Amino acid sequence: MSVKTAGLILTTLMAAQGQGIAQVSPAPAAPKPAAPAPSFIPTSFNPPVLVEGTGFKLVPLGPEVVKLDFDAYMSSIEHLQKTFSRSTRWPHPGITDADAMKDMEGEQARFKSRKSFAYAVLTPDGRRERGSVYVSPSPVPGYDAVVRMWVTQADYDAGFDAELYKWVADWVKTDWPFAKVAYPGRAIDWATWDAAIAANAPRKAGS
């Protein structure tokens, strides 16, 4: 075989290989992982984990206080259904220990992931829960956050509800990075708040 012939054969083989490669479709690019939802607080802000007031202290809700939390809301079922949840769904007599622990684990997970921040309002010695405070993203535009709270029937009757609300409003204004905070059922009446939520709820297809 002459050198010329060998070169021709080699050139033909290379061209055929090139055509074969060109016919193979490249593998599709792997989808990019979804970016995590932005937190409603700055990354530089560390939510407090212990705050002391006069006659009470705040600590994050979690498994460590599950019994105290359970005893608090179960002592005031009717009161909380009327003043806080405005529903018989919570609290109700059928809540089990497992339900209570699942709720506390969920609150703890949301606190750690910076999605929302729930606090138990304890007596200074930590032996009893007087209520809870929740700091969450606002479902209504125009507010940086929404803050809700409740106290037990006994503490409500003793006037602690108004005291806690005033203290929390000052605490959030001073220590949290929000410019405008909604306090439904307090600074904003429930009817107005419910209407604002309904007006901003996503519409279903065809509606």
PDB file of C-alpha atoms in Angstrom:
ATOM      1  CA  MET A   1       0.000   0.000   0.000  1.00  0.00           C
ATOM      2  CA  SER A   2       1.412   3.337  -0.965  1.00  0.00           C
ATOM      3  CA  VAL A   3       1.745   6.180   1.482  1.00  0.00           C
ATOM      4  CA  LYS A   4      -0.772   8.161  -0.537  1.00  0.00           C
ATOM      5  CA  THR A   5      -3.350   5.364  -0.337  1.00  0.00           C
ATOM      6  CA  ALA A   6      -2.831   4.915   3.403  1.00  0.00           C
ATOM      7  CA  GLY A   7      -3.294   8.614   3.987  1.00  0.00           C
ATOM      8  CA  LEU A   8      -6.516   8.604   1.995  1.00  0.00           C
ATOM      9  CA  ILE A   9      -7.893   5.688   4.046  1.00  0.00           C
ATOM     10  CA  LEU A  10      -6.954   7.412   7.312  1.00  0.00           C
ATOM     11  CA  THR A  11      -8.611  10.635   6.207  1.00  0.00           C
ATOM     12  CA  THR A  12     -11.792   8.748   5.273  1.00  0.00           C
ATOM     13  CA  LEU A  13     -11.918   6.967   8.653  1.00  0.00           C
ATOM     14  CA  MET A  14     -11.450  10.209  10.580  1.00  0.00           C
ATOM     15  CA  ALA A  15     -14.239  11.887   8.627  1.00  0.00           C
ATOM     16  CA  ALA A  16     -16.587   8.958   9.315  1.00  0.00           C
ATOM     17  CA  GLN A  17     -15.790   9.092  13.015  1.00  0.00           C
ATOM     18  CA  GLY A  18     -16.448  12.819  13.045  1.00  0.00           C
ATOM     19  CA  GLN A  19     -19.861  12.296  11.454  1.00  0.00           C
ATOM     20  CA  GLY A  20     -20.685   9.651  14.100  1.00  0.00           C
ATOM     21  CA  ILE A  21     -19.777  11.966  16.918  1.00  0.00           C
ATOM     22  CA  ALA A  22     -21.789  14.798  15.430  1.00  0.00           C
ATOM     23  CA  GLN A  23     -24.869  12.577  15.396  1.00  0.00           C
ATOM     24  CA  VAL A  24     -24.714  11.929  19.156  1.00  0.00           C
ATOM     25  CA  SER A  25     -26.809  14.451  21.100  1.00  0.00           C
ATOM     26  CA  PRO A  26     -25.064  15.978  24.110  1.00  0.00           C
ATOM     27  CA  ALA A  27     -26.398  15.002  27.526  1.00  0.00           C
ATOM     28  CA  PRO A  28     -28.915  17.532  28.865  1.00  0.00           C
ATOM     29  CA  ALA A  29     -27.541  19.904  31.443  1.00  0.00           C
ATOM     30  CA  ALA A  30     -28.433  19.018  35.025  1.00  0.00           C
ATOM     31  CA  PRO A  31     -31.102  21.338  36.409  1.00  0.00           C
ATOM     32  CA  LYS A  32     -29.806  24.003  38.713  1.00  0.00           C
ATOM     33  CA  PRO A  33     -30.840  23.559  42.337  1.00  0.00           C
ATOM     34  CA  ALA A  34     -33.554  25.931  43.417  1.00  0.00           C
ATOM     35  CA  ALA A  35     -32.262  28.923  45.308  1.00  0.00           C
ATOM     36  CA  PRO A  36     -33.326  28.934  48.957  1.00  0.00           C
ATOM     37  CA  ALA A  37     -36.157  31.305  49.770  1.00  0.00           C
ATOM     38  CA  PRO A  38     -34.788  34.558  51.147  1.00  0.00           C
ATOM     39  CA  SER A  39     -35.249  35.085  54.848  1.00  0.00           C
ATOM     40  CA  PHE A  40     -37.432  37.968  55.927  1.00  0.00           C
ATOM     41  CA  ILE A  41     -34.672  39.107  58.290  1.00  0.00           C
ATOM     42  CA  PRO A  42     -31.151  40.207  57.276  1.00  0.00           C
ATOM     43  CA  THR A  43     -28.468  37.526  57.317  1.00  0.00           C
ATOM     44  CA  SER A  44     -26.489  39.680  59.756  1.00  0.00           C
ATOM     45  CA  PHE A  45     -29.296  39.662  62.327  1.00  0.00           C
ATOM     46  CA  ASN A  46     -29.293  37.014  65.042  1.00  0.00           C
ATOM     47  CA  PRO A  47     -32.726  36.482  66.617  1.00  0.00           C
ATOM     48  CA  PRO A  48     -32.531  36.590  70.428  1.00  0.00           C
ATOM     49  CA  VAL A  49     -32.773  33.289  72.293  1.00  0.00           C
ATOM     50  CA  LEU A  50     -33.287  34.696  75.790  1.00  0.00           C
ATOM     51  CA  VAL A  51     -34.992  37.969  76.671  1.00  0.00           C
ATOM     52  CA  GLU A  52     -36.004  38.981  80.169  1.00  0.00           C
ATOM     53  CA  GLY A  53     -38.857  41.256  81.135  1.00  0.00           C
ATOM     54  CA  THR A  54     -40.437  42.155  84.445  1.00  0.00           C
ATOM     55  CA  GLY A  55     -42.053  38.993  85.749  1.00  0.00           C
ATOM     56  CA  PHE A  56     -41.320  36.873  82.674  1.00  0.00           C
ATOM     57  CA  LYS A  57     -38.719  35.774  80.146  1.00  0.00           C
ATOM     58  CA  LEU A  58     -38.828  34.705  76.507  1.00  0.00           C
ATOM     59  CA  VAL A  59     -37.130  31.574  75.144  1.00  0.00           C
ATOM     60  CA  PRO A  60     -37.631  29.871  71.752  1.00  0.00           C
ATOM     61  CA  LEU A  61     -40.426  27.314  71.570  1.00  0.00           C
ATOM     62  CA  GLY A  62     -39.089  23.800  71.143  1.00  0.00           C
ATOM     63  CA  PRO A  63     -39.028  20.286  72.634  1.00  0.00           C
ATOM     64  CA  GLU A  64     -37.424  21.590  75.831  1.00  0.00           C
ATOM     65  CA  VAL A  65     -40.616  23.454  76.781  1.00  0.00           C
ATOM     66  CA  VAL A  66     -43.205  21.119  75.258  1.00  0.00           C
ATOM     67  CA  LYS A  67     -44.785  20.184  78.604  1.00  0.00           C
ATOM     68  CA  LEU A  68     -44.982  23.805  79.768  1.00  0.00           C
ATOM     69  CA  ASP A  69     -46.497  24.894  76.462  1.00  0.00           C
ATOM     70  CA  PHE A  70     -49.011  22.043  76.448  1.00  0.00           C
ATOM     71  CA  ASP A  71     -50.149  22.767  80.000  1.00  0.00           C
ATOM     72  CA  ALA A  72     -50.524  26.471  79.196  1.00  0.00           C
ATOM     73  CA  TYR A  73     -52.776  26.235  76.152  1.00  0.00           C
ATOM     74  CA  MET A  74     -54.732  23.245  77.416  1.00  0.00           C
ATOM     75  CA  SER A  75     -55.632  25.260  80.510  1.00  0.00           C
ATOM     76  CA  SER A  76     -57.217  27.939  78.329  1.00  0.00           C
ATOM     77  CA  ILE A  77     -58.856  26.192  75.384  1.00  0.00           C
ATOM     78  CA  GLU A  78     -62.033  28.266  75.125  1.00  0.00           C
ATOM     79  CA  HIS A  79     -60.198  31.512  75.868  1.00  0.00           C
ATOM     80  CA  LEU A  80     -57.629  30.941  73.098  1.00  0.00           C
ATOM     81  CA  GLN A  81     -60.214  29.805  70.583  1.00  0.00           C
ATOM     82  CA  LYS A  82     -61.957  33.148  71.051  1.00  0.00           C
ATOM     83  CA  THR A  83     -59.004  35.509  71.399  1.00  0.00           C
ATOM     84  CA  PHE A  84     -56.168  33.929  69.407  1.00  0.00           C
ATOM     85  CA  SER A  85     -56.928  31.212  66.880  1.00  0.00           C
ATOM     86  CA  ARG A  86     -60.601  32.225  66.525  1.00  0.00           C
ATOM     87  CA  SER A  87     -61.186  28.593  65.655  1.00  0.00           C
ATOM     88  CA  THR A  88     -61.969  25.306  67.369  1.00  0.00           C
ATOM     89  CA  ARG A  89     -59.070  23.719  65.479  1.00  0.00           C
ATOM     90  CA  TRP A  90     -56.563  24.946  68.090  1.00  0.00           C
ATOM     91  CA  PRO A  91     -56.358  24.294  70.876  1.00  0.00           C
ATOM     92  CA  HIS A  92     -58.835  21.455  71.373  1.00  0.00           C
ATOM     93  CA  PRO A  93     -59.266  18.711  73.976  1.00  0.00           C
ATOM     94  CA  GLY A  94     -57.969  15.957  71.680  1.00  0.00           C
ATOM     95  CA  ILE A  95     -54.368  17.206  71.361  1.00  0.00           C
ATOM     96  CA  THR A  96     -51.980  14.366  72.281  1.00  0.00           C
ATOM     97  CA  ASP A  97     -48.450  14.414  73.629  1.00  0.00           C
ATOM     98  CA  ALA A  98     -47.253  13.347  70.169  1.00  0.00           C
ATOM     99  CA  ASP A  99     -49.149  16.237  68.560  1.00  0.00           C
ATOM    100  CA  ALA A 100     -47.606  18.667  71.023  1.00  0.00           C
ATOM    101  CA  MET A 101     -44.079  17.400  70.366  1.00  0.00           C
ATOM    102  CA  LYS A 102     -44.545  17.555  66.588  1.00  0.00           C
ATOM    103  CA  ASP A 103     -45.681  21.159  66.923  1.00  0.00           C
ATOM    104  CA  MET A 104     -42.648  22.055  69.036  1.00  0.00           C
ATOM    105  CA  GLU A 105     -40.265  20.351  66.612  1.00  0.00           C
ATOM    106  CA  GLY A 106     -41.826  22.323  63.774  1.00  0.00           C
ATOM    107  CA  GLU A 107     -41.446  25.624  65.618  1.00  0.00           C
ATOM    108  CA  GLN A 108     -37.832  24.796  66.430  1.00  0.00           C
ATOM    109  CA  ALA A 109     -37.092  23.906  62.787  1.00  0.00           C
ATOM    110  CA  ARG A 110     -38.617  27.157  61.522  1.00  0.00           C
ATOM    111  CA  PHE A 111     -36.623  29.137  64.071  1.00  0.00           C
ATOM    112  CA  LYS A 112     -33.350  27.474  63.031  1.00  0.00           C
ATOM    113  CA  SER A 113     -34.076  27.992  59.326  1.00  0.00           C
ATOM    114  CA  ARG A 114     -34.991  31.645  60.031  1.00  0.00           C
ATOM    115  CA  LYS A 115     -38.484  31.284  58.550  1.00  0.00           C
ATOM    116  CA  SER A 116     -40.362  32.390  61.679  1.00  0.00           C
ATOM    117  CA  PHE A 117     -39.641  32.847  65.372  1.00  0.00           C
ATOM    118  CA  ALA A 118     -41.876  31.547  68.135  1.00  0.00           C
ATOM    119  CA  TYR A 119     -41.200  32.190  71.808  1.00  0.00           C
ATOM    120  CA  ALA A 120     -42.541  30.780  75.054  1.00  0.00           C
ATOM    121  CA  VAL A 121     -43.281  33.419  77.662  1.00  0.00           C
ATOM    122  CA  LEU A 122     -42.147  31.799  80.902  1.00  0.00           C
ATOM    123  CA  THR A 123     -42.154  32.833  84.527  1.00  0.00           C
ATOM    124  CA  PRO A 124     -38.684  34.006  85.657  1.00  0.00           C
ATOM    125  CA  ASP A 125     -37.982  30.598  87.245  1.00  0.00           C
ATOM    126  CA  GLY A 126     -38.989  28.818  84.032  1.00  0.00           C
ATOM    127  CA  ARG A 127     -41.546  26.598  85.747  1.00  0.00           C
ATOM    128  CA  ARG A 128     -44.668  27.861  83.994  1.00  0.00           C
ATOM    129  CA  GLU A 129     -45.581  29.239  80.593  1.00  0.00           C
ATOM    130  CA  ARG A 130     -47.696  32.389  80.657  1.00  0.00           C
ATOM    131  CA  GLY A 131     -48.177  32.608  76.894  1.00  0.00           C
ATOM    132  CA  SER A 132     -46.400  32.716  73.525  1.00  0.00           C
ATOM    133  CA  VAL A 133     -45.156  35.288  71.011  1.00  0.00           C
ATOM    134  CA  TYR A 134     -44.810  34.667  67.254  1.00  0.00           C
ATOM    135  CA  VAL A 135     -42.764  36.770  64.818  1.00  0.00           C
ATOM    136  CA  SER A 136     -43.483  35.799  61.211  1.00  0.00           C
ATOM    137  CA  PRO A 137     -43.380  37.104  57.633  1.00  0.00           C
ATOM    138  CA  SER A 138     -46.430  39.169  56.773  1.00  0.00           C
ATOM    139  CA  PRO A 139     -48.925  37.772  54.254  1.00  0.00           C
ATOM    140  CA  VAL A 140     -50.050  41.343  53.603  1.00  0.00           C
ATOM    141  CA  PRO A 141     -47.840  43.697  51.538  1.00  0.00           C
ATOM    142  CA  GLY A 142     -46.631  46.835  53.257  1.00  0.00           C
ATOM    143  CA  TYR A 143     -45.534  45.122  56.473  1.00  0.00           C
ATOM    144  CA  ASP A 144     -42.091  43.699  57.233  1.00  0.00           C
ATOM    145  CA  ALA A 145     -43.476  41.219  59.741  1.00  0.00           C
ATOM    146  CA  VAL A 146     -46.568  40.187  61.646  1.00  0.00           C
ATOM    147  CA  VAL A 147     -46.458  39.627  65.413  1.00  0.00           C
ATOM    148  CA  ARG A 148     -49.095  37.653  67.287  1.00  0.00           C
ATOM    149  CA  MET A 149     -49.273  36.598  70.922  1.00  0.00           C
ATOM    150  CA  TRP A 150     -51.492  34.940  73.490  1.00  0.00           C
ATOM    151  CA  VAL A 151     -51.578  34.483  77.242  1.00  0.00           C
ATOM    152  CA  THR A 152     -53.396  31.955  79.393  1.00  0.00           C
ATOM    153  CA  GLN A 153     -56.845  32.654  80.786  1.00  0.00           C
ATOM    154  CA  ALA A 154     -55.410  33.186  84.272  1.00  0.00           C
ATOM    155  CA  ASP A 155     -52.793  35.638  83.018  1.00  0.00           C
ATOM    156  CA  TYR A 156     -55.365  37.434  80.887  1.00  0.00           C
ATOM    157  CA  ASP A 157     -57.609  37.870  83.899  1.00  0.00           C
ATOM    158  CA  ALA A 158     -54.627  39.255  85.826  1.00  0.00           C
ATOM    159  CA  GLY A 159     -54.054  41.952  83.176  1.00  0.00           C
ATOM    160  CA  PHE A 160     -50.900  40.415  81.710  1.00  0.00           C
ATOM    161  CA  ASP A 161     -52.142  40.461  78.109  1.00  0.00           C
ATOM    162  CA  ALA A 162     -52.009  44.257  77.838  1.00  0.00           C
ATOM    163  CA  GLU A 163     -48.691  44.315  79.676  1.00  0.00           C
ATOM    164  CA  LEU A 164     -47.131  41.753  77.342  1.00  0.00           C
ATOM    165  CA  TYR A 165     -48.414  43.497  74.214  1.00  0.00           C
ATOM    166  CA  LYS A 166     -46.879  46.811  75.245  1.00  0.00           C
ATOM    167  CA  TRP A 167     -43.582  45.156  76.127  1.00  0.00           C
ATOM    168  CA  VAL A 168     -43.426  43.137  72.900  1.00  0.00           C
ATOM    169  CA  ALA A 169     -44.209  46.175  70.741  1.00  0.00           C
ATOM    170  CA  ASP A 170     -41.340  48.086  72.360  1.00  0.00           C
ATOM    171  CA  TRP A 171     -39.014  45.069  72.110  1.00  0.00           C
ATOM    172  CA  VAL A 172     -39.711  44.492  68.419  1.00  0.00           C
ATOM    173  CA  LYS A 173     -39.328  48.191  67.640  1.00  0.00           C
ATOM    174  CA  THR A 174     -36.005  48.386  69.485  1.00  0.00           C
ATOM    175  CA  ASP A 175     -34.367  45.022  68.863  1.00  0.00           C
ATOM    176  CA  TRP A 176     -35.704  43.722  65.539  1.00  0.00           C
ATOM    177  CA  PRO A 177     -34.836  44.999  62.025  1.00  0.00           C
ATOM    178  CA  PHE A 178     -38.372  45.919  60.960  1.00  0.00           C
ATOM    179  CA  ALA A 179     -39.711  49.274  59.834  1.00  0.00           C
ATOM    180  CA  LYS A 180     -43.407  48.374  59.886  1.00  0.00           C
ATOM    181  CA  VAL A 181     -44.990  45.546  61.876  1.00  0.00           C
ATOM    182  CA  ALA A 182     -48.582  44.326  61.884  1.00  0.00           C
ATOM    183  CA  TYR A 183     -50.260  43.390  65.165  1.00  0.00           C
ATOM    184  CA  PRO A 184     -53.541  41.756  64.091  1.00  0.00           C
ATOM    185  CA  GLY A 185     -56.256  41.699  66.685  1.00  0.00           C
ATOM    186  CA  ARG A 186     -54.554  44.569  68.462  1.00  0.00           C
ATOM    187  CA  ALA A 187     -53.276  47.577  66.479  1.00  0.00           C
ATOM    188  CA  ILE A 188     -55.268  46.205  63.518  1.00  0.00           C
ATOM    189  CA  ASP A 189     -58.740  44.819  64.133  1.00  0.00           C
ATOM    190  CA  TRP A 190     -59.387  41.271  62.956  1.00  0.00           C
ATOM    191  CA  ALA A 191     -61.966  42.252  60.323  1.00  0.00           C
ATOM    192  CA  THR A 192     -59.522  44.622  58.620  1.00  0.00           C
ATOM    193  CA  TRP A 193     -56.691  42.088  58.792  1.00  0.00           C
ATOM    194  CA  ASP A 194     -58.816  39.240  57.442  1.00  0.00           C
ATOM    195  CA  ALA A 195     -59.974  41.405  54.548  1.00  0.00           C
ATOM    196  CA  ALA A 196     -56.368  42.363  53.700  1.00  0.00           C
ATOM    197  CA  ILE A 197     -55.304  38.715  53.671  1.00  0.00           C
ATOM    198  CA  ALA A 198     -58.241  37.756  51.458  1.00  0.00           C
ATOM    199  CA  ALA A 199     -57.466  40.592  49.044  1.00  0.00           C
ATOM    200  CA  ASN A 200     -53.892  39.395  48.646  1.00  0.00           C
ATOM    201  CA  ALA A 201     -54.530  35.656  48.513  1.00  0.00           C
ATOM    202  CA  PRO A 202     -53.474  33.943  45.240  1.00  0.00           C
ATOM    203  CA  ARG A 203     -56.435  33.456  42.935  1.00  0.00           C
ATOM    204  CA  LYS A 204     -57.276  29.965  41.742  1.00  0.00           C
ATOM    205  CA  ALA A 205     -57.287  29.263  38.020  1.00  0.00           C
ATOM    206  CA  GLY A 206     -60.622  30.064  36.461  1.00  0.00           C
ATOM    207  CA  SER A 207     -61.778  32.236  39.336  1.00  0.00           C
TER     208      SER A 207
END
